[in-house]
Amino acid sequence: MLKGANVPVPTRSLRVELGWSSAPGAPDVDASALLLVSGKVRSDADFVFYNQAAHPSGAVRHEGKRTSGASVTDTLTVDLPRVEAAVERIVLAASADGGTFRQVPDLCVRVLDAADGTEVARFDGRDTTVETALIMGELYRRQGAWKFRAVGQGYGTGLEGLATDFGITVDEPQQSGSPARTAPAAAPAGGAAPASGTPAPGMPAAPSRPAPTPAPVPPVPTPASAPVPPAPAPSPVRLSKVTLTKDAPSVSLAKQGGTSGALRVNLNWEVRKQFRGWGAKRGGAFAHHADLDLDLCALFELEDGSKGVVQALGNTFGALHQPPYIHLDGDDRTGAVDTGENLTVNLDHKDAFRRILVFVTIYEGARSFADLHATVTLTPFRGAPIEFSLDECTVPSTVCALALITRQDGDLVVRREARYLVPARGVSPQRTVDHAYGWGMNWTPGRK
């Protein structure tokens, strides 16, 4: 599609895929959506992005990133029948984290029918320069039906500038500069009021000796006249993300807003095409992508002293609303599931946890993690995502400790582990990680 063109879309559930190619020095890119009424959001809840993954209506959700080779997608789902009648437009935006869109190759947005994957619209983001945020397109109502319009409007102020332009209150200072290729902002209605104690231009100063006035009679307070305290201001939207590194491996969940609701732990992975490190020396120890089965797992220890494991092996998927308050969403046996593998931790019961160790094992298809590219993301229901990448594996490891969540002074602290372990002959990966972290459990063989 050309910029400004529009096409009708079916009024059903759609997948909106923001896509690009990874390249050396290219910034990360994030998809977001804004639900508009008369050109503005009604509240900050109308902004759906990585820190606020679902609209209250359930009509729009941020599903997250997926990597396949050099291609990367960040996906939104839009269930058009569930969009509230007051919403006129849904703006579909992209933001660059750590650079400009000039550095992002093959940027595009695709609108797909969620039922069968049919592409109903596509717009390629060309001719980008210094923009750090782009309105790629929009879904809008027209005579009872929905259409998609290719927009391609850029901002030089990043996601903060774009969100603020549509009425979002953000907690980060606005960057300097102004939106690129945008209409000039409307002037504020009316003039500025003069400062207190300063006469307005053209008005005489107040007399030095004001005339005496009668002493005021204090009013008798009544329930009808009693002052009503103002409602507390809503919390601003947090746009920050947290990346854990070897030099800064830990972060407090409470400081990131992760104090209640669901904490989603996601493992997204792919196999590199070229073998490096230990896998290359052993003649390609890694299996083909379709044959590799990784299992996301969690060891837990609760405050009452009980211990256990959540994993697909043995169908011990856990439970979210009763101990251990951890649930494994499913078993991605090929890496083909768009959302990867996910654990959910119920932070409404955070006081029940003493420690949680999230780890991953190779169930079948490979002899080590060599040439695995994986990203771990912990996303609180409210708060900034916490993410990190795994280091390159250079040992014949079949189990990797990912993150350790521990209770410290009433708070849960996340620490990046990214630790590859090598099981001894005849010792299972689970027993190996248990021994490394002193969990002290008894293990028996299990099967899926």
Coordinates of C-alpha atoms in Angstrom, one line a residue:
M1 CA 0.0 0.0 0.0
L2 CA 1.0 3.6 -0.6
K3 CA 1.0 6.2 2.2
G4 CA -2.6 7.5 2.6
A5 CA -4.2 4.6 0.9
N6 CA -7.0 2.6 2.7
V7 CA -8.6 -0.8 2.3
P8 CA -11.6 -2.5 4.0
V9 CA -10.8 -5.1 6.6
P10 CA -13.1 -7.9 7.9
T11 CA -14.9 -7.0 11.1
R12 CA -13.5 -9.9 13.1
S13 CA -10.3 -10.7 15.1
L14 CA -7.2 -9.4 13.4
R15 CA -3.4 -9.9 14.0
V16 CA -1.3 -6.8 13.5
E17 CA 2.3 -7.7 13.0
L18 CA 5.0 -5.1 13.1
G19 CA 8.0 -6.6 11.3
W20 CA 11.6 -5.8 10.6
S21 CA 15.0 -7.4 10.2
S22 CA 17.6 -7.5 12.9
A23 CA 21.0 -6.1 11.9
P24 CA 24.2 -5.0 13.7
G25 CA 23.6 -1.7 15.5
A26 CA 19.9 -1.7 14.7
P27 CA 17.6 -0.6 17.6
D28 CA 14.9 -2.7 19.1
V29 CA 11.4 -1.9 17.9
D30 CA 8.1 -2.0 19.8
A31 CA 4.5 -2.1 18.6
S32 CA 1.7 -0.2 20.4
A33 CA -1.9 0.8 19.9
L34 CA -4.0 3.8 21.0
L35 CA -7.8 3.7 21.1
L36 CA -9.1 7.1 20.2
V37 CA -12.4 9.0 20.8
S38 CA -12.5 12.4 19.0
G39 CA -8.8 12.2 18.3
K40 CA -7.7 11.5 21.9
V41 CA -7.6 8.7 24.4
R42 CA -10.2 8.7 27.1
S43 CA -7.7 7.6 29.7
D44 CA -4.3 6.1 29.9
A45 CA -6.0 2.7 29.8
D46 CA -6.6 3.3 26.1
F47 CA -2.9 2.8 25.5
V48 CA -1.8 -0.8 24.8
F49 CA 1.9 -1.5 24.7
Y50 CA 4.7 -3.6 26.3
N51 CA 4.0 -2.3 29.8
Q52 CA 0.2 -2.4 29.5
A53 CA -0.5 -5.5 27.5
A54 CA -4.3 -5.6 27.4
H55 CA -7.1 -3.0 27.0
P56 CA -9.8 -3.3 29.7
S57 CA -12.4 -4.2 27.0
G58 CA -10.2 -7.1 25.9
A59 CA -10.5 -5.9 22.3
V60 CA -6.7 -5.1 21.9
R61 CA -3.8 -7.0 23.3
H62 CA 0.0 -6.8 23.0
E63 CA 1.2 -10.4 22.3
G64 CA 5.0 -9.7 22.2
K65 CA 7.9 -10.4 20.0
R66 CA 8.9 -13.4 17.9
T67 CA 12.2 -14.0 16.1
S68 CA 12.7 -16.3 13.1
G69 CA 16.2 -16.0 11.7
A70 CA 16.8 -12.4 11.0
S71 CA 13.1 -11.5 10.9
V72 CA 11.5 -10.1 14.0
T73 CA 7.8 -9.4 14.7
D74 CA 6.0 -7.6 17.5
T75 CA 2.3 -8.5 17.4
L76 CA -1.0 -6.9 18.5
T77 CA -4.3 -8.6 18.3
V78 CA -7.4 -6.5 17.6
D79 CA -10.8 -8.1 18.1
L80 CA -12.9 -5.6 16.2
P81 CA -16.4 -6.9 17.4
R82 CA -15.3 -6.2 21.0
V83 CA -14.1 -2.6 20.3
E84 CA -16.4 -0.2 22.2
A85 CA -18.9 1.8 20.1
A86 CA -17.3 5.1 21.2
V87 CA -13.9 4.2 19.8
E88 CA -13.5 5.7 16.3
R89 CA -9.9 4.9 15.5
I90 CA -7.1 2.6 16.6
V91 CA -3.7 4.0 15.9
L92 CA -1.0 1.4 15.3
A93 CA 2.4 2.7 16.1
A94 CA 6.1 1.6 16.2
S95 CA 8.8 3.0 18.4
A96 CA 12.6 2.5 18.2
D97 CA 14.5 1.8 21.4
G98 CA 18.1 2.9 21.2
G99 CA 18.3 4.4 17.7
T100 CA 16.3 5.8 14.8
F101 CA 14.2 4.1 12.1
R102 CA 16.9 4.9 9.6
Q103 CA 18.8 2.0 11.2
V104 CA 15.9 -0.5 11.0
P105 CA 15.8 -2.5 7.8
D106 CA 12.7 -3.9 6.2
L107 CA 10.2 -2.2 8.5
C108 CA 6.6 -3.0 7.7
V109 CA 3.1 -3.5 9.3
R110 CA 0.9 -6.4 8.2
V111 CA -2.8 -6.9 9.1
L112 CA -3.8 -10.5 9.0
D113 CA -7.1 -12.3 9.5
A114 CA -6.5 -14.1 12.8
A115 CA -8.6 -17.1 11.8
D116 CA -6.7 -18.2 8.8
G117 CA -3.6 -15.9 8.6
T118 CA -4.7 -14.3 5.3
E119 CA -3.0 -10.9 4.8
V120 CA -5.6 -8.2 4.3
A121 CA -3.3 -5.2 4.3
R122 CA 0.4 -4.4 4.3
F123 CA 2.4 -1.1 4.5
D124 CA 6.2 -0.8 4.2
G125 CA 7.9 1.9 6.2
R126 CA 10.2 3.5 3.7
D127 CA 12.2 6.8 3.6
T128 CA 12.6 6.9 7.4
T129 CA 15.4 9.1 8.8
V130 CA 15.6 10.5 12.3
E131 CA 12.2 9.3 13.5
T132 CA 12.1 7.4 16.8
A133 CA 8.4 6.7 16.6
L134 CA 6.1 6.1 13.7
I135 CA 2.3 5.9 13.2
M136 CA 2.4 3.0 10.8
G137 CA -1.3 2.8 10.2
E138 CA -4.8 3.0 11.7
L139 CA -8.0 1.0 11.9
Y140 CA -11.0 3.3 11.7
R141 CA -14.8 3.0 11.3
R142 CA -16.6 4.1 8.2
Q143 CA -20.3 3.7 7.7
G144 CA -20.6 0.8 10.1
A145 CA -17.5 -1.1 8.7
W146 CA -13.8 -1.0 9.4
K147 CA -10.9 0.1 7.2
F148 CA -7.1 0.2 7.5
R149 CA -5.2 3.3 6.4
A150 CA -1.5 3.4 5.7
V151 CA -0.2 6.5 7.6
G152 CA 3.6 6.7 7.9
Q153 CA 3.7 9.7 10.2
G154 CA 6.9 10.1 12.2
Y155 CA 7.9 11.6 15.5
G156 CA 11.4 12.6 16.6
T157 CA 10.4 12.4 20.3
G158 CA 10.0 8.7 20.6
L159 CA 7.1 6.8 22.2
E160 CA 6.9 9.5 24.9
G161 CA 6.1 12.2 22.3
L162 CA 3.7 10.1 20.4
A163 CA 1.8 9.0 23.5
T164 CA 1.7 12.5 24.9
D165 CA 0.3 13.9 21.6
F166 CA -2.7 11.7 22.0
G167 CA -3.4 12.6 25.7
I168 CA -1.3 10.0 27.6
T169 CA 0.3 11.0 30.8
V170 CA 3.8 9.6 31.0
D171 CA 6.2 9.4 33.9
E172 CA 9.4 10.2 31.9
P173 CA 10.4 13.7 30.8
Q174 CA 9.7 14.6 27.3
Q175 CA 12.7 14.5 25.0
S176 CA 13.9 17.8 23.4
G177 CA 12.7 18.5 19.9
S178 CA 9.3 18.2 18.2
P179 CA 7.5 15.5 16.2
A180 CA 8.8 15.0 12.7
R181 CA 6.3 15.4 9.9
T182 CA 3.4 16.2 12.2
A183 CA 0.9 19.0 12.2
P184 CA 1.7 21.9 14.4
A185 CA 0.3 21.7 17.9
A186 CA -2.8 23.8 18.5
A187 CA -2.2 26.9 20.6
P188 CA -3.6 26.7 24.1
A189 CA -7.0 28.3 24.6
G190 CA -6.9 31.7 26.2
G191 CA -3.8 33.6 27.5
A192 CA -1.6 32.8 30.4
A193 CA -2.8 34.2 33.7
P194 CA -0.4 36.8 35.4
A195 CA 1.7 35.6 38.3
S196 CA 0.3 36.1 41.8
G197 CA 1.0 39.6 43.1
T198 CA 1.9 41.0 39.6
P199 CA -0.4 43.4 37.9
A200 CA -1.7 42.5 34.5
P201 CA -0.4 44.7 31.7
G202 CA -2.5 47.9 31.4
M203 CA -3.9 47.6 35.0
P204 CA -2.9 49.8 37.9
A205 CA -1.0 48.4 40.8
A206 CA -2.9 47.7 43.9
P207 CA -3.1 50.6 46.4
S208 CA -0.5 50.7 49.1
R209 CA -3.1 51.0 51.9
P210 CA -6.2 49.0 51.0
A211 CA -9.5 50.2 52.5
P212 CA -10.5 48.4 55.7
T213 CA -13.1 45.6 55.3
P214 CA -15.4 44.0 57.9
A215 CA -14.0 41.0 59.6
P216 CA -15.2 37.8 57.9
V217 CA -17.8 35.7 59.6
P218 CA -16.7 32.1 59.5
P219 CA -19.3 29.9 57.9
V220 CA -21.0 27.2 59.9
P221 CA -19.9 23.9 58.3
T222 CA -22.7 21.6 57.1
P223 CA -22.6 18.3 55.4
A224 CA -23.8 19.9 52.2
S225 CA -21.0 22.6 52.3
A226 CA -18.2 20.5 53.6
P227 CA -15.3 20.4 51.1
V228 CA -15.0 17.2 49.1
P229 CA -11.4 16.0 48.8
P230 CA -10.2 15.8 45.2
A231 CA -9.9 12.4 43.7
P232 CA -6.3 11.1 43.5
A233 CA -4.6 11.7 40.2
P234 CA -4.1 8.6 38.1
S235 CA -0.6 7.1 38.0
P236 CA 1.3 8.1 34.9
V237 CA 2.1 5.4 32.3
R238 CA 5.6 4.0 32.7
L239 CA 7.5 3.7 29.4
S240 CA 10.8 2.4 30.8
K241 CA 12.1 -1.2 30.3
V242 CA 14.7 -2.9 32.4
T243 CA 17.5 -5.0 30.9
L244 CA 19.5 -7.1 33.2
T245 CA 23.2 -7.6 32.5
K246 CA 26.3 -9.2 34.2
D247 CA 27.1 -5.8 35.6
A248 CA 23.6 -5.0 36.8
P249 CA 22.0 -8.5 37.3
S250 CA 19.2 -7.7 39.8
V251 CA 16.1 -5.6 40.1
S252 CA 13.3 -5.1 42.6
L253 CA 9.9 -6.2 41.4
A254 CA 8.2 -3.6 43.7
K255 CA 10.3 -0.8 42.2
Q256 CA 9.1 -1.8 38.7
G257 CA 5.5 -1.8 39.8
G258 CA 5.3 -5.6 40.1
T259 CA 3.4 -5.8 43.4
S260 CA 0.2 -7.6 42.4
G261 CA -1.5 -9.5 39.6
A262 CA 0.1 -11.9 37.2
L263 CA 3.9 -11.9 36.5
R264 CA 4.4 -13.5 33.1
V265 CA 7.8 -15.2 32.5
N266 CA 8.4 -15.8 28.8
L267 CA 11.2 -17.8 27.1
N268 CA 11.5 -17.1 23.4
W269 CA 14.1 -19.0 21.4
E270 CA 15.5 -19.9 18.0
V271 CA 18.3 -21.9 16.7
R272 CA 21.0 -20.1 14.8
K273 CA 21.7 -21.3 11.3
Q274 CA 25.5 -21.2 11.8
F275 CA 27.1 -23.3 14.5
R276 CA 29.6 -21.6 16.8
G277 CA 31.4 -22.3 20.0
W278 CA 31.1 -25.8 21.5
G279 CA 28.5 -26.9 18.9
A280 CA 30.9 -26.2 16.0
K281 CA 33.7 -28.1 17.7
R282 CA 31.5 -31.1 18.1
G283 CA 30.3 -31.1 14.5
G284 CA 26.9 -29.5 15.1
A285 CA 25.5 -30.7 18.5
F286 CA 22.3 -28.8 18.0
A287 CA 19.2 -30.3 16.4
H288 CA 17.1 -28.7 13.7
H289 CA 14.6 -26.2 14.8
A290 CA 11.6 -28.4 14.3
D291 CA 13.1 -31.3 16.3
L292 CA 14.2 -29.3 19.4
D293 CA 12.0 -29.5 22.5
L294 CA 12.9 -27.1 25.3
D295 CA 11.0 -27.1 28.6
L296 CA 10.6 -24.0 30.8
C297 CA 10.5 -25.0 34.5
A298 CA 10.5 -23.5 37.9
L299 CA 11.7 -24.8 41.3
F300 CA 9.8 -23.2 44.2
E301 CA 10.2 -22.9 47.9
L302 CA 7.3 -21.3 49.9
E303 CA 7.4 -19.6 53.2
D304 CA 5.8 -22.6 54.9
G305 CA 8.8 -24.7 53.8
S306 CA 7.1 -26.7 51.1
K307 CA 9.1 -27.2 47.9
G308 CA 8.4 -28.5 44.4
V309 CA 8.7 -28.1 40.7
V310 CA 6.5 -26.8 37.9
Q311 CA 7.2 -28.4 34.6
A312 CA 5.7 -30.3 31.6
L313 CA 7.5 -33.5 32.6
G314 CA 5.1 -35.5 34.6
N315 CA 2.3 -33.0 33.8
T316 CA 3.1 -31.0 36.9
F317 CA 1.9 -27.7 35.5
G318 CA 1.2 -26.1 38.8
A319 CA -1.7 -23.9 39.8
L320 CA -2.3 -20.1 39.8
H321 CA -4.9 -19.7 42.6
Q322 CA -3.7 -22.2 45.1
P323 CA -0.2 -23.3 46.1
P324 CA 2.3 -23.1 44.5
Y325 CA 0.7 -20.0 42.8
I326 CA 2.8 -20.7 39.7
H327 CA 1.4 -22.1 36.5
L328 CA 3.0 -23.4 33.3
D329 CA 0.9 -22.2 30.4
G330 CA 1.8 -25.1 28.0
D331 CA 4.5 -27.1 26.4
D332 CA 6.0 -25.6 23.1
R333 CA 7.6 -28.8 21.7
T334 CA 9.0 -27.2 18.5
G335 CA 9.5 -23.5 19.1
A336 CA 6.7 -22.8 16.6
V337 CA 4.3 -21.3 19.1
D338 CA 4.2 -17.5 18.6
T339 CA 4.4 -16.7 22.3
G340 CA 7.1 -19.2 23.2
E341 CA 6.9 -20.9 26.6
N342 CA 5.4 -19.1 29.5
L343 CA 5.2 -19.4 33.3
T344 CA 2.7 -17.3 35.3
V345 CA 3.4 -16.3 38.9
N346 CA 0.5 -14.9 41.0
L347 CA 1.9 -11.9 42.7
D348 CA -1.3 -11.5 44.7
H349 CA 0.3 -14.2 46.9
K350 CA 3.8 -12.8 46.8
D351 CA 4.1 -13.2 50.6
A352 CA 3.8 -17.0 50.2
F353 CA 7.1 -17.2 48.2
R354 CA 10.6 -17.7 49.7
R355 CA 12.4 -18.3 46.4
I356 CA 11.6 -19.3 42.8
L357 CA 14.3 -20.5 40.3
V358 CA 13.2 -20.4 36.7
F359 CA 15.2 -22.8 34.4
V360 CA 15.1 -24.5 31.1
T361 CA 16.0 -28.0 30.0
I362 CA 16.5 -29.8 26.7
Y363 CA 14.0 -32.6 26.8
E364 CA 15.0 -34.0 23.4
G365 CA 16.5 -33.0 20.0
A366 CA 20.0 -31.8 21.0
R367 CA 23.0 -32.5 23.3
S368 CA 23.6 -28.9 24.3
F369 CA 22.4 -25.3 24.2
A370 CA 25.2 -24.4 21.7
D371 CA 23.9 -22.0 19.0
L372 CA 20.7 -21.3 20.9
H373 CA 19.5 -17.6 20.8
A374 CA 17.1 -17.0 23.6
T375 CA 15.5 -14.0 25.4
V376 CA 13.9 -14.1 28.8
T377 CA 11.2 -11.5 29.6
L378 CA 9.4 -11.1 33.0
T379 CA 6.4 -8.9 32.6
P380 CA 4.4 -7.7 35.6
F381 CA 0.7 -7.0 35.2
R382 CA 1.6 -3.3 36.0
G383 CA 5.1 -2.2 35.6
A384 CA 8.1 -2.3 33.3
P385 CA 9.2 -5.6 31.6
I386 CA 12.4 -7.1 32.8
E387 CA 14.4 -8.8 30.1
F388 CA 17.8 -10.3 29.3
S389 CA 19.4 -12.5 26.7
L390 CA 21.3 -15.7 27.4
D391 CA 25.0 -15.8 26.9
E392 CA 26.5 -18.1 24.2
C393 CA 26.8 -21.6 25.5
T394 CA 30.3 -23.0 25.2
V395 CA 29.9 -26.2 27.3
P396 CA 27.9 -29.4 26.7
S397 CA 25.0 -28.2 28.8
T398 CA 21.4 -29.5 28.8
V399 CA 20.1 -27.3 31.6
C400 CA 20.3 -23.5 32.1
A401 CA 19.3 -21.6 35.2
L402 CA 17.6 -18.4 33.9
A403 CA 16.4 -16.3 36.8
L404 CA 16.3 -16.5 40.6
I405 CA 13.4 -14.7 42.4
T406 CA 14.0 -14.3 46.1
R407 CA 12.1 -12.7 48.9
Q408 CA 14.1 -9.9 50.5
D409 CA 12.7 -7.6 53.2
G410 CA 9.1 -8.1 52.0
D411 CA 10.0 -7.5 48.4
L412 CA 10.7 -9.9 45.5
V413 CA 14.0 -9.4 43.8
V414 CA 14.8 -10.8 40.3
R415 CA 18.3 -11.8 39.6
R416 CA 19.6 -12.8 36.1
E417 CA 21.4 -16.1 36.3
A418 CA 22.0 -17.2 32.6
R419 CA 24.0 -20.1 34.0
Y420 CA 24.7 -23.2 31.9
L421 CA 25.1 -26.4 33.9
V422 CA 26.6 -29.7 32.8
P423 CA 24.9 -32.8 34.3
A424 CA 27.2 -35.6 35.4
R425 CA 26.7 -38.9 33.7
G426 CA 23.4 -40.5 34.7
V427 CA 22.2 -37.3 36.5
S428 CA 19.0 -35.6 35.2
P429 CA 19.0 -31.9 34.4
Q430 CA 16.5 -31.3 37.2
R431 CA 18.7 -33.0 39.8
T432 CA 21.7 -31.0 38.5
V433 CA 20.0 -27.6 38.9
D434 CA 18.6 -28.7 42.3
H435 CA 22.1 -29.6 43.5
A436 CA 23.6 -26.3 42.2
Y437 CA 21.1 -24.2 44.1
G438 CA 20.7 -26.4 47.2
W439 CA 17.0 -27.1 46.9
G440 CA 17.3 -30.5 48.5
M441 CA 14.5 -32.4 46.7
N442 CA 14.2 -36.1 45.9
W443 CA 13.8 -36.9 42.2
T444 CA 12.3 -39.9 40.3
P445 CA 12.2 -40.5 36.5
G446 CA 9.3 -38.9 34.7
R447 CA 7.8 -38.7 31.2
K448 CA 5.5 -36.4 29.3

